[in-house]
mmCIF file of C-alpha atoms in Angstrom:
data_model
loop_
_atom_site.group_PDB
_atom_site.id
_atom_site.type_symbol
_atom_site.label_atom_id
_atom_site.label_comp_id
_atom_site.label_asym_id
_atom_site.label_seq_id
_atom_site.Cartn_x
_atom_site.Cartn_y
_atom_site.Cartn_z
ATOM 1 C CA MET R 20 27.693 13.760 14.338
ATOM 2 C CA LYS R 21 28.798 14.972 17.856
ATOM 3 C CA LEU R 22 27.157 12.127 19.412
ATOM 4 C CA PHE R 23 29.117 9.607 17.250
ATOM 5 C CA ALA R 24 32.246 11.723 17.911
ATOM 6 C CA ILE R 25 31.813 11.140 21.504
ATOM 7 C CA TRP R 26 30.978 7.368 20.923
ATOM 8 C CA LEU R 27 34.630 7.208 19.204
ATOM 9 C CA LEU R 28 36.542 8.913 22.055
ATOM 10 C CA VAL R 29 34.738 6.613 24.734
ATOM 11 C CA CYS R 30 35.570 3.522 22.803
ATOM 12 C CA ALA R 31 39.123 4.706 21.879
ATOM 13 C CA SER R 32 39.608 5.305 25.824
ATOM 14 C CA LEU R 33 38.452 1.679 26.331
ATOM 15 C CA ALA R 34 40.745 0.080 23.919
ATOM 16 C CA ASN R 35 43.236 -1.061 26.155
ATOM 17 C CA GLY R 36 40.805 -2.383 28.576
ATOM 18 C CA ASP R 37 41.565 -5.981 28.480
ATOM 19 C CA LEU R 38 39.191 -6.731 31.311
ATOM 20 C CA LEU R 39 36.310 -5.475 28.933
ATOM 21 C CA TYR R 40 37.056 -7.880 26.008
ATOM 22 C CA ALA R 41 36.179 -11.660 25.380
ATOM 23 C CA GLN R 42 38.610 -14.400 24.910
ATOM 24 C CA MET R 43 39.861 -14.828 21.383
ATOM 25 C CA ASP R 44 38.195 -18.111 20.846
ATOM 26 C CA VAL R 45 34.709 -16.675 20.775
ATOM 27 C CA PRO R 46 32.436 -16.989 17.680
ATOM 28 C CA THR R 47 33.522 -14.385 14.890
ATOM 29 C CA SER R 48 30.138 -13.924 13.231
ATOM 30 C CA ASN R 49 26.422 -13.452 14.176
ATOM 31 C CA LEU R 50 23.080 -13.268 12.436
ATOM 32 C CA ALA R 51 20.385 -11.148 14.259
ATOM 33 C CA LEU R 52 16.721 -10.483 13.850
ATOM 34 C CA GLY R 53 15.747 -6.970 15.239
ATOM 35 C CA ILE R 54 12.021 -5.683 15.934
ATOM 36 C CA GLY R 55 11.004 -2.171 17.035
ATOM 37 C CA ILE R 56 8.781 0.714 16.900
ATOM 38 C CA PRO R 57 9.906 3.867 14.951
ATOM 39 C CA THR R 58 9.187 7.314 15.319
ATOM 40 C CA HIS R 59 9.240 9.982 12.445
ATOM 41 C CA PRO R 60 9.710 13.324 14.019
ATOM 42 C CA ASP R 61 9.877 15.163 10.743
ATOM 43 C CA MET R 62 6.535 13.789 9.895
ATOM 44 C CA ASP R 63 4.869 13.740 12.950
ATOM 45 C CA ILE R 64 4.217 10.117 12.955
ATOM 46 C CA ASN R 65 4.494 7.758 15.858
ATOM 47 C CA GLN R 66 1.331 5.601 15.484
ATOM 48 C CA ASN R 67 1.232 2.217 13.803
ATOM 49 C CA GLY R 68 4.811 1.681 13.472
ATOM 50 C CA LEU R 69 7.029 -1.174 12.793
ATOM 51 C CA PHE R 70 10.800 -1.459 12.368
ATOM 52 C CA LEU R 71 12.314 -4.841 11.112
ATOM 53 C CA SER R 72 15.908 -5.581 10.525
ATOM 54 C CA LEU R 73 18.025 -8.628 9.466
ATOM 55 C CA ASN R 74 21.892 -7.740 10.696
ATOM 56 C CA TYR R 75 24.906 -9.812 10.133
ATOM 57 C CA ARG R 76 28.202 -8.839 11.882
ATOM 58 C CA ARG R 77 31.764 -10.320 11.709
ATOM 59 C CA LYS R 78 34.921 -9.775 14.022
ATOM 60 C CA LEU R 79 37.641 -7.737 12.431
ATOM 61 C CA SER R 80 39.758 -7.632 15.409
ATOM 62 C CA LYS R 81 39.321 -7.563 19.341
ATOM 63 C CA VAL R 82 38.187 -3.768 19.203
ATOM 64 C CA PHE R 83 36.498 -3.477 15.545
ATOM 65 C CA HIS R 84 33.687 -5.302 13.690
ATOM 66 C CA TRP R 85 32.089 -4.997 10.463
ATOM 67 C CA GLY R 86 28.557 -5.699 9.556
ATOM 68 C CA ALA R 87 25.550 -5.416 6.895
ATOM 69 C CA PHE R 88 21.795 -4.918 7.390
ATOM 70 C CA LEU R 89 18.624 -5.066 5.523
ATOM 71 C CA LEU R 90 15.833 -2.928 7.246
ATOM 72 C CA ARG R 91 12.138 -1.873 6.685
ATOM 73 C CA SER R 92 10.457 0.741 8.720
ATOM 74 C CA SER R 93 6.691 2.033 8.286
ATOM 75 C CA ALA R 94 4.282 4.291 10.309
ATOM 76 C CA ASN R 95 0.772 5.172 9.342
ATOM 77 C CA SER R 96 -1.758 7.895 10.807
ATOM 78 C CA GLU R 97 -3.655 8.337 7.617
ATOM 79 C CA LEU R 98 -7.471 7.955 7.790
ATOM 80 C CA ASP R 99 -9.011 5.372 5.560
ATOM 81 C CA TYR R 100 -12.294 7.580 5.169
ATOM 82 C CA PHE R 101 -10.525 10.593 3.918
ATOM 83 C CA GLU R 102 -12.376 10.602 0.726
ATOM 84 C CA ASP R 103 -15.812 9.769 2.561
ATOM 85 C CA LYS R 104 -17.063 13.324 3.126
ATOM 86 C CA THR R 105 -19.807 12.202 5.368
ATOM 87 C CA ARG R 106 -17.718 10.333 7.534
ATOM 88 C CA MET R 107 -14.918 12.955 7.414
ATOM 89 C CA LEU R 108 -17.357 15.605 8.689
ATOM 90 C CA ARG R 109 -18.524 13.352 11.759
ATOM 91 C CA TYR R 110 -15.005 12.822 12.522
ATOM 92 C CA LEU R 111 -13.976 16.593 12.196
ATOM 93 C CA ASN R 112 -16.961 17.557 14.410
ATOM 94 C CA SER R 113 -16.054 15.063 17.093
ATOM 95 C CA ALA R 114 -14.523 16.060 20.648
ATOM 96 C CA ASP R 115 -11.197 14.690 19.945
ATOM 97 C CA ALA R 116 -10.551 15.731 16.463
ATOM 98 C CA SER R 117 -8.364 18.706 15.267
ATOM 99 C CA GLY R 118 -9.720 20.085 11.962
ATOM 100 C CA GLY R 119 -8.401 23.209 11.011
ATOM 101 C CA ILE R 120 -6.610 24.292 7.906
ATOM 102 C CA GLY R 121 -3.321 22.597 7.344
ATOM 103 C CA THR R 122 -4.135 19.457 9.642
ATOM 104 C CA SER R 123 -2.600 16.463 8.118
ATOM 105 C CA TRP R 124 -2.444 12.647 8.393
ATOM 106 C CA SER R 125 0.946 10.771 6.861
ATOM 107 C CA LYS R 126 1.899 7.426 6.061
ATOM 108 C CA ILE R 127 5.586 6.087 5.173
ATOM 109 C CA GLU R 128 7.288 2.865 4.256
ATOM 110 C CA THR R 129 11.275 2.726 4.062
ATOM 111 C CA TRP R 130 13.360 0.171 2.735
ATOM 112 C CA GLY R 131 17.181 0.578 3.508
ATOM 113 C CA LEU R 132 20.421 -1.395 2.711
ATOM 114 C CA GLY R 133 23.571 -0.606 4.280
ATOM 115 C CA ALA R 134 26.780 -1.423 6.004
ATOM 116 C CA GLN R 135 28.087 -0.833 9.428
ATOM 117 C CA PHE R 136 31.318 -0.465 11.325
ATOM 118 C CA HIS R 137 31.431 -1.454 15.144
ATOM 119 C CA ILE R 138 33.635 -0.230 17.860
ATOM 120 C CA ILE R 139 33.616 -2.619 20.683
ATOM 121 C CA ALA R 140 33.250 -1.334 24.211
ATOM 122 C CA ILE R 141 32.358 -4.691 25.952
ATOM 123 C CA ASN R 142 32.685 -8.218 24.368
ATOM 124 C CA ARG R 143 32.619 -10.890 27.295
ATOM 125 C CA THR R 144 31.329 -14.527 27.218
ATOM 126 C CA ARG R 145 27.945 -13.146 28.113
ATOM 127 C CA ASN R 146 27.733 -9.531 27.633
ATOM 128 C CA PHE R 147 28.296 -7.569 24.447
ATOM 129 C CA LEU R 148 28.177 -3.468 23.671
ATOM 130 C CA SER R 149 29.122 -1.640 20.733
ATOM 131 C CA PHE R 150 28.870 1.744 19.253
ATOM 132 C CA SER R 151 28.576 1.746 15.379
ATOM 133 C CA ALA R 152 27.876 3.936 12.289
ATOM 134 C CA GLY R 153 25.886 2.652 9.428
ATOM 135 C CA ILE R 154 25.796 4.064 5.968
ATOM 136 C CA GLY R 155 23.885 3.030 2.902
ATOM 137 C CA TYR R 156 20.802 3.688 0.513
ATOM 138 C CA TYR R 157 17.078 3.922 1.403
ATOM 139 C CA THR R 158 13.827 3.983 -0.672
ATOM 140 C CA SER R 159 10.737 5.517 0.931
ATOM 141 C CA LEU R 160 7.125 5.654 -0.254
ATOM 142 C CA SER R 161 5.184 8.230 1.426
ATOM 143 C CA SER R 162 1.872 9.984 1.219
ATOM 144 C CA ASN R 163 0.018 12.856 2.981
ATOM 145 C CA GLN R 164 -3.528 13.557 3.548
ATOM 146 C CA ARG R 165 -4.263 17.437 4.291
ATOM 147 C CA LEU R 166 -6.961 19.916 4.982
ATOM 148 C CA VAL R 167 -6.501 22.905 2.328
ATOM 149 C CA GLU R 168 -9.998 24.607 3.146
ATOM 150 C CA VAL R 169 -12.416 24.400 5.787
ATOM 151 C CA THR R 170 -16.061 26.017 6.161
ATOM 152 C CA GLU R 171 -17.251 26.421 9.543
ATOM 153 C CA GLU R 172 -20.830 27.616 10.809
ATOM 154 C CA SER R 173 -21.528 29.242 14.347
ATOM 155 C CA LEU R 174 -24.489 29.528 16.092
ATOM 156 C CA PHE R 175 -25.790 32.287 18.368
ATOM 157 C CA THR R 176 -28.727 33.107 20.685
ATOM 158 C CA ALA R 177 -31.159 35.944 19.908
ATOM 159 C CA GLU R 178 -29.038 38.048 22.217
ATOM 160 C CA GLY R 179 -25.885 37.363 20.196
ATOM 161 C CA GLU R 180 -24.298 35.027 22.769
ATOM 162 C CA PHE R 181 -22.320 32.047 21.179
ATOM 163 C CA ILE R 182 -23.835 28.685 21.344
ATOM 164 C CA SER R 183 -21.568 26.168 19.178
ATOM 165 C CA ALA R 184 -19.746 25.964 16.071
ATOM 166 C CA SER R 185 -19.345 23.021 13.474
ATOM 167 C CA ILE R 186 -17.728 22.437 10.478
ATOM 168 C CA THR R 187 -19.926 22.048 7.401
ATOM 169 C CA ASP R 188 -17.672 21.481 4.705
ATOM 170 C CA PHE R 189 -14.019 20.882 3.678
ATOM 171 C CA GLU R 190 -11.615 20.419 0.874
ATOM 172 C CA GLY R 191 -8.677 17.961 1.184
ATOM 173 C CA GLU R 192 -5.623 16.928 -0.872
ATOM 174 C CA THR R 193 -3.608 13.904 -0.928
ATOM 175 C CA ARG R 194 -0.050 13.970 -1.934
ATOM 176 C CA SER R 195 2.479 11.048 -2.305
ATOM 177 C CA GLU R 196 6.112 10.715 -2.971
ATOM 178 C CA ARG R 197 8.867 8.404 -3.859
ATOM 179 C CA LYS R 198 12.528 8.989 -2.653
ATOM 180 C CA THR R 199 15.896 7.232 -2.955
ATOM 181 C CA GLU R 200 18.656 8.651 -1.086
ATOM 182 C CA PRO R 201 21.934 7.720 0.785
ATOM 183 C CA PHE R 202 21.421 7.818 4.658
ATOM 184 C CA ILE R 203 23.762 7.354 7.854
ATOM 185 C CA MET R 204 22.753 5.445 10.731
ATOM 186 C CA PRO R 205 24.271 5.754 14.218
ATOM 187 C CA ALA R 206 23.514 2.974 16.886
ATOM 188 C CA ILE R 207 24.275 1.474 20.235
ATOM 189 C CA THR R 208 23.772 -2.324 20.314
ATOM 190 C CA TYR R 209 23.603 -4.573 23.597
ATOM 191 C CA GLN R 210 23.394 -8.281 23.451
ATOM 192 C CA TYR R 211 23.337 -11.097 26.239
ATOM 193 C CA HIS R 212 24.620 -14.488 25.205
ATOM 194 C CA PHE R 213 23.276 -17.680 26.372
ATOM 195 C CA LYS R 214 24.502 -21.176 25.975
ATOM 196 C CA GLY R 215 24.478 -22.713 22.373
ATOM 197 C CA ASP R 216 25.689 -19.170 21.371
ATOM 198 C CA PHE R 217 22.041 -17.604 21.051
ATOM 199 C CA PHE R 218 21.508 -14.059 22.330
ATOM 200 C CA ILE R 219 18.985 -11.469 22.723
ATOM 201 C CA GLY R 220 19.596 -7.798 23.050
ATOM 202 C CA ALA R 221 18.512 -4.340 22.307
ATOM 203 C CA GLU R 222 19.475 -1.587 20.042
ATOM 204 C CA VAL R 223 18.851 2.188 19.463
ATOM 205 C CA ASN R 224 19.296 3.480 16.310
ATOM 206 C CA LEU R 225 19.111 6.724 14.157
ATOM 207 C CA LEU R 226 18.269 7.133 10.393
ATOM 208 C CA LEU R 227 19.324 10.390 8.987
ATOM 209 C CA ASP R 228 18.788 11.279 5.460
ATOM 210 C CA MET R 229 22.004 12.644 3.778
ATOM 211 C CA ASP R 230 19.839 14.982 1.587
ATOM 212 C CA SER R 231 17.877 17.856 2.869
ATOM 213 C CA GLN R 232 15.324 17.842 -0.144
ATOM 214 C CA GLU R 233 11.972 17.653 1.202
ATOM 215 C CA LEU R 234 9.678 14.833 0.207
ATOM 216 C CA THR R 235 6.615 16.925 0.017
ATOM 217 C CA GLN R 236 5.586 19.973 2.047
ATOM 218 C CA HIS R 237 4.061 17.519 4.495
ATOM 219 C CA PRO R 238 5.922 15.293 5.226
ATOM 220 C CA VAL R 239 9.291 16.217 5.150
ATOM 221 C CA LEU R 240 12.199 13.681 5.472
ATOM 222 C CA ALA R 241 12.312 9.900 6.220
ATOM 223 C CA ASN R 242 14.397 10.392 9.362
ATOM 224 C CA PHE R 243 13.252 8.164 12.235
ATOM 225 C CA TYR R 244 14.576 6.850 15.242
ATOM 226 C CA SER R 245 13.837 3.283 16.809
ATOM 227 C CA TYR R 246 14.088 1.192 19.826
ATOM 228 C CA ASN R 247 14.528 -2.344 19.177
ATOM 229 C CA LEU R 248 14.764 -5.981 20.574
ATOM 230 C CA TYR R 249 17.311 -8.060 18.733
ATOM 231 C CA PHE R 250 17.442 -12.036 18.520
ATOM 232 C CA GLY R 251 20.152 -13.832 17.092
ATOM 233 C CA LYS R 252 22.999 -16.544 16.929
ATOM 234 C CA ARG R 253 26.621 -16.548 16.843
ATOM 235 C CA PHE R 254 28.541 -18.769 14.918
#
């Protein structure tokens, strides 16, 4: 929220800077497709992630725009052989595996629908930059694989010197959760316009769950941030 307050102050200070704003005859609306890679810090997931969004924006005035968006975000670090004890033991005893009690693997899929309010910092013929705040509702489907018990066996020499250790058995559990909650989403959007009113751009956004209730013990919340490319057209 502090960051958003800073954005508001910056944009308010630019409101009288006519050099930054485009001519009044530019198109009043645009439609864009966004694609990016999300990271879920509360779930420790940044693998196999994909963010997709469909965005509509319309001009209210020289400084303010409004918009609406539909998004989908997903990430997955789960093991497809978690229920196969032989393969799991082989994996847990491999050199690059961490197999202690509490080790977990998660996945999540989130759908969101919301509205955005943009404050325009730059809106020239070729360049556009805005700071925005979005609000809406999301639905997430998440699951988590977790080791709750691990049996380890160690080998020693006749003199009592340690040789090696291996995991010989384990107990795991899988939890799942569905959640629907309101969210806020601050974002920074840049677009470069071409002839024919097509554009390419980039956006950084942050989805923040407005409820602090945990999904499960692991994972925690559906919060994520994403760096996205945008493609679209003004009309």
